[in-house]
PDB file of C-alpha atoms in Angstrom:
ATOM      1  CA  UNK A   1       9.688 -13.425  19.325  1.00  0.00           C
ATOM      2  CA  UNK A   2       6.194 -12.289  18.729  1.00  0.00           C
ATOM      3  CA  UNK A   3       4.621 -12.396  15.831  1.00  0.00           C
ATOM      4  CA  UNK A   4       4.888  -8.644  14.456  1.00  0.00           C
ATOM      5  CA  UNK A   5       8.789  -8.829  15.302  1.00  0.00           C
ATOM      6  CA  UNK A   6       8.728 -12.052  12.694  1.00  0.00           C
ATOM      7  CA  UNK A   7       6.729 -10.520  10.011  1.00  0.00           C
ATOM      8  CA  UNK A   8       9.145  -7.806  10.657  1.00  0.00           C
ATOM      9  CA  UNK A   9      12.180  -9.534  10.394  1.00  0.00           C
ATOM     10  CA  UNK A  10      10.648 -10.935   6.890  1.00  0.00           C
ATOM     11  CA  UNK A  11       9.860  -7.539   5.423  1.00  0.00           C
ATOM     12  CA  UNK A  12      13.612  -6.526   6.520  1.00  0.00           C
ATOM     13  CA  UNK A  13      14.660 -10.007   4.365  1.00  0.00           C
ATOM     14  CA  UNK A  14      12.735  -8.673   1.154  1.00  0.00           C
ATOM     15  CA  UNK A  15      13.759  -5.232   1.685  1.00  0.00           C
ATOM     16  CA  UNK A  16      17.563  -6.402   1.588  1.00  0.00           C
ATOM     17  CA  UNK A  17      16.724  -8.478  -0.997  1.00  0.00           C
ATOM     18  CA  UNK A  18      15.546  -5.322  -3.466  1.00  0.00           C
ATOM     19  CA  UNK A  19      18.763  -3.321  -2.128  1.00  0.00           C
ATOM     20  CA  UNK A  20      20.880  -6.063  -3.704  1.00  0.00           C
ATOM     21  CA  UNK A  21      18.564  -6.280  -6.949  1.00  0.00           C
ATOM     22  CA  UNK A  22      18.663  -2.095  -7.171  1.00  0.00           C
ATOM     23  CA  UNK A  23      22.689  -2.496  -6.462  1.00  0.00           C
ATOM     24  CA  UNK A  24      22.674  -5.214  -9.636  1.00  0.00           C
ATOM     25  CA  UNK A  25      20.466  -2.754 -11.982  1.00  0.00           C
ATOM     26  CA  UNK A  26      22.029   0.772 -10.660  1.00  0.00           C
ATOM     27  CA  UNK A  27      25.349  -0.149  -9.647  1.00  0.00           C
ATOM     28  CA  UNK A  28      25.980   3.217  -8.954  1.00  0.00           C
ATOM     29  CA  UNK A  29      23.762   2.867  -5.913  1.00  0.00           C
ATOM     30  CA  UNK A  30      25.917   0.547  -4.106  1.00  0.00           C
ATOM     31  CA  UNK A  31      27.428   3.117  -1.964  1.00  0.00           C
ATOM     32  CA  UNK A  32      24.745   4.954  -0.763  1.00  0.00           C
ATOM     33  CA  UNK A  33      22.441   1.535  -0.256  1.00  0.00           C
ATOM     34  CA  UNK A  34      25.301   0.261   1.400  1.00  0.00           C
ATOM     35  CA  UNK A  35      25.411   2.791   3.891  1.00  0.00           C
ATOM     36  CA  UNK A  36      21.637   3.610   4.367  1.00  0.00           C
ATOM     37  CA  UNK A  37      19.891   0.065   3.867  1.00  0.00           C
ATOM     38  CA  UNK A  38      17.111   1.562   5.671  1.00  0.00           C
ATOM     39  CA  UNK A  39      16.703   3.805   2.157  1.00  0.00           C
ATOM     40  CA  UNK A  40      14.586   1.307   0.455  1.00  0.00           C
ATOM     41  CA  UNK A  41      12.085   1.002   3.298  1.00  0.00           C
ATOM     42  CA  UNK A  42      11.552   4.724   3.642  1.00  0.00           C
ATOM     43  CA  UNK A  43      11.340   4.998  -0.233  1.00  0.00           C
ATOM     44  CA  UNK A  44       8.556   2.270   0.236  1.00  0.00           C
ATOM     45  CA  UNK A  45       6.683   3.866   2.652  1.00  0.00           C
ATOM     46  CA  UNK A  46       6.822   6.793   0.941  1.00  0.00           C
ATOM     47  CA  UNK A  47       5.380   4.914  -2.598  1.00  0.00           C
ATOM     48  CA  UNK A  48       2.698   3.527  -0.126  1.00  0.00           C
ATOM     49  CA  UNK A  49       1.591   6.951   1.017  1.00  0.00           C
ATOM     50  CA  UNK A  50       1.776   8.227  -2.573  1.00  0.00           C
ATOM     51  CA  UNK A  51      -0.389   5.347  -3.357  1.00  0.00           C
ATOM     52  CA  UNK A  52      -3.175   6.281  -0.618  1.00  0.00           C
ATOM     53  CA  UNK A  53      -3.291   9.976  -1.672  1.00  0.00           C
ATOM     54  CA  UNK A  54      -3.523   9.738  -5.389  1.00  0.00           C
ATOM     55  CA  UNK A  55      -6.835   7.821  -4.327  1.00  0.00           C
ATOM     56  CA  UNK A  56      -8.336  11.370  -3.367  1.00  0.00           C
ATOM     57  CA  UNK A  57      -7.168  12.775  -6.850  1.00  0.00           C
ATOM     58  CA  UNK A  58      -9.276   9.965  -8.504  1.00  0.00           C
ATOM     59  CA  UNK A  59     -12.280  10.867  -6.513  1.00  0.00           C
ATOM     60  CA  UNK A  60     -11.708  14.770  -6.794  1.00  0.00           C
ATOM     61  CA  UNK A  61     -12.025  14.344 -10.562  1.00  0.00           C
ATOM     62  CA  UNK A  62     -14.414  11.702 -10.883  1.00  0.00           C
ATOM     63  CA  UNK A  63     -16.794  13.933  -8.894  1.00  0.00           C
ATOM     64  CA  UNK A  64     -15.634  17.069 -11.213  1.00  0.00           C
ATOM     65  CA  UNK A  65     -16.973  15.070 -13.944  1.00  0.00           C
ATOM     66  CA  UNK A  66     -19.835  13.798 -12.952  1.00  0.00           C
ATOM     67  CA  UNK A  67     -20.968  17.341 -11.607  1.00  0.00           C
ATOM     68  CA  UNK A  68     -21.619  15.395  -7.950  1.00  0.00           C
ATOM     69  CA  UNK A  69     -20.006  13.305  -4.897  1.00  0.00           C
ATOM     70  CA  UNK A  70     -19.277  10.067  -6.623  1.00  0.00           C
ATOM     71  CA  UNK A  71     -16.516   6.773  -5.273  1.00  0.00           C
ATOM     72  CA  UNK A  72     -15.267   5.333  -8.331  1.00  0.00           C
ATOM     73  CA  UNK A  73     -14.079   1.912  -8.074  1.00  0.00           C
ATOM     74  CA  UNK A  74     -10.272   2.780  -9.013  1.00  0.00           C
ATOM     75  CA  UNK A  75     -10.834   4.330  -4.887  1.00  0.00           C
ATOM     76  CA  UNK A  76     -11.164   1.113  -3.113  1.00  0.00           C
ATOM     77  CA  UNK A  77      -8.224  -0.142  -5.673  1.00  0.00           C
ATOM     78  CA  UNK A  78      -5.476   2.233  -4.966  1.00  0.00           C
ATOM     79  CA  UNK A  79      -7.013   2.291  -1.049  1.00  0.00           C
ATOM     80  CA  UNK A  80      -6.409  -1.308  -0.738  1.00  0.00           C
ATOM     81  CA  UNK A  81      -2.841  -0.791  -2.725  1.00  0.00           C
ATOM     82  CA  UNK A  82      -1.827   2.107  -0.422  1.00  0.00           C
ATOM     83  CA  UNK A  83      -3.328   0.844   2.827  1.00  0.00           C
ATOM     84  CA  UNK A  84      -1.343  -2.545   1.983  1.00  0.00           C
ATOM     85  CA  UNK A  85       2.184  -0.749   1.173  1.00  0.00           C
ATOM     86  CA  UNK A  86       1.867   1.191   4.576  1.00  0.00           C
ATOM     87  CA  UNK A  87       1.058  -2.073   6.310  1.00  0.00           C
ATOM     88  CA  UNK A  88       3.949  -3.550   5.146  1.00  0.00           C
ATOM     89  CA  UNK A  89       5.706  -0.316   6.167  1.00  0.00           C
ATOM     90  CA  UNK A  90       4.401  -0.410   9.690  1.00  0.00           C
ATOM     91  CA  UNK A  91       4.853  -4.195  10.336  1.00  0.00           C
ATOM     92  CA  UNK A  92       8.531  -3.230   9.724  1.00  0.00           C
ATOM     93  CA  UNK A  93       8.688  -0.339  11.992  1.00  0.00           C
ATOM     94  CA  UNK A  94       6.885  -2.142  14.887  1.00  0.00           C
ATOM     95  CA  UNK A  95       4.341   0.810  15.144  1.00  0.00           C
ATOM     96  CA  UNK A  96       1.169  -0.870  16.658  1.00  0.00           C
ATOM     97  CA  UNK A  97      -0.850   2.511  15.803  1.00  0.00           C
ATOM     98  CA  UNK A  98      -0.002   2.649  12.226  1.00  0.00           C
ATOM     99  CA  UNK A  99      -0.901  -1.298  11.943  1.00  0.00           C
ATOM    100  CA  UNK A 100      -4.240  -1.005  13.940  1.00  0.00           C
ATOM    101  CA  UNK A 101      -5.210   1.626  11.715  1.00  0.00           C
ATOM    102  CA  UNK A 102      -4.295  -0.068   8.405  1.00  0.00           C
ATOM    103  CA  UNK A 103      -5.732  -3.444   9.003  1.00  0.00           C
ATOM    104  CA  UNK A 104      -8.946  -2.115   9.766  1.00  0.00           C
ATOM    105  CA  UNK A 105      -8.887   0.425   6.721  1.00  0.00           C
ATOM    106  CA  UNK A 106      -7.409  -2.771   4.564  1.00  0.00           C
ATOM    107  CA  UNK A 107     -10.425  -4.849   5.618  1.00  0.00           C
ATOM    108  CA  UNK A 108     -12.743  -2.141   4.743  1.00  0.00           C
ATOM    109  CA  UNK A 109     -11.676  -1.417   1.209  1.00  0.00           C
ATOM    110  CA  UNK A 110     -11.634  -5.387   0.867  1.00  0.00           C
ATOM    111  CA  UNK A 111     -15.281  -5.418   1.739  1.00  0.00           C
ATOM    112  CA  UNK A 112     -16.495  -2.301  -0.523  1.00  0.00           C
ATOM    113  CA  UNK A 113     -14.556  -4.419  -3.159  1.00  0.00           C
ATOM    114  CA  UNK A 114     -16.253  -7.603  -2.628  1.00  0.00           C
ATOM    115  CA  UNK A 115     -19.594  -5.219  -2.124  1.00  0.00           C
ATOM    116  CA  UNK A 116     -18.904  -3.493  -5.564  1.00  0.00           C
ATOM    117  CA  UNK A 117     -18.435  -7.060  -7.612  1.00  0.00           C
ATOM    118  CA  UNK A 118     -21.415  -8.593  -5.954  1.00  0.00           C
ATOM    119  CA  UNK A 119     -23.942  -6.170  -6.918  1.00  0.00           C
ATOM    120  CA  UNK A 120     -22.291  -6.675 -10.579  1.00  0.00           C
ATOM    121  CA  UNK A 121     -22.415 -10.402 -10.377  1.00  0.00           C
ATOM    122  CA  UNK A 122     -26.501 -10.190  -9.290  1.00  0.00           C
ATOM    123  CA  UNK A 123     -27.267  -7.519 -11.947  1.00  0.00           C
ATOM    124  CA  UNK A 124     -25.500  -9.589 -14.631  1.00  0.00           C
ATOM    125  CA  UNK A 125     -27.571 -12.821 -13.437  1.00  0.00           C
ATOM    126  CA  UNK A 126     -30.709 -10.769 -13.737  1.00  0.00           C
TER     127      UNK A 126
END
């Protein structure tokens, strides 16, 4: 088993997990969860994707407001968020494009993070 089918295999654990929690707190779920386990994945991936576009809202009406091109820092947070839901997502599907693509996004939005915090540590130092 290589190590994508594992992580895999672990997402499918949590993702069973949540169907039984949802079944607890919206019993009348069971049947349809029951049937479809697959449901809370796809509702997931979906979240994750809502996640990564809202990110282009916050910079459409950052910009608007400032009157020019601007990357507020809420961008890199709900691109990490996003780009981390859809990992998840793809690491359960198996889809080697969709992972490639995501981990290197993920790492980027990690560094602009780290970027953003370091120029505030050195200007509060100064």
């Amino acid at each position: 088993m290589n190590f994508i089918s594992f992580l895999s295999t672990q997402i499918e654990k949590g993702a069973i997990f949540l169907n039984e929690l949802i079944i607890v707190i919206l019993p009348f779920m069971e049947p349809y969860l029951l049937d479809h386990p697959e449901a809370i994945m796809i509702t997931i991936g979906f979240g994750g994707q809502a996640l990564f576009a809202t990110r282009f809202i916050i910079q459409w009406i950052s910009s608007e407001n400032a009157g020019k091109s601007v990357i507020p820092i809420a961008f890199w947070y709900f691109s990490i968020s996003g780009g981390l839901v859809l990992l998840t997502y793809a690491i359960w599907r198996q889809d080697p494009v969709i992972i490639a693509g995501q981990s290197v996004g993920v790492f980027i939005y990690a560094r602009n993070l780290y970027f953003i915090y370091r120029e505030k540590k050195l200007e509060n130092n100064s």
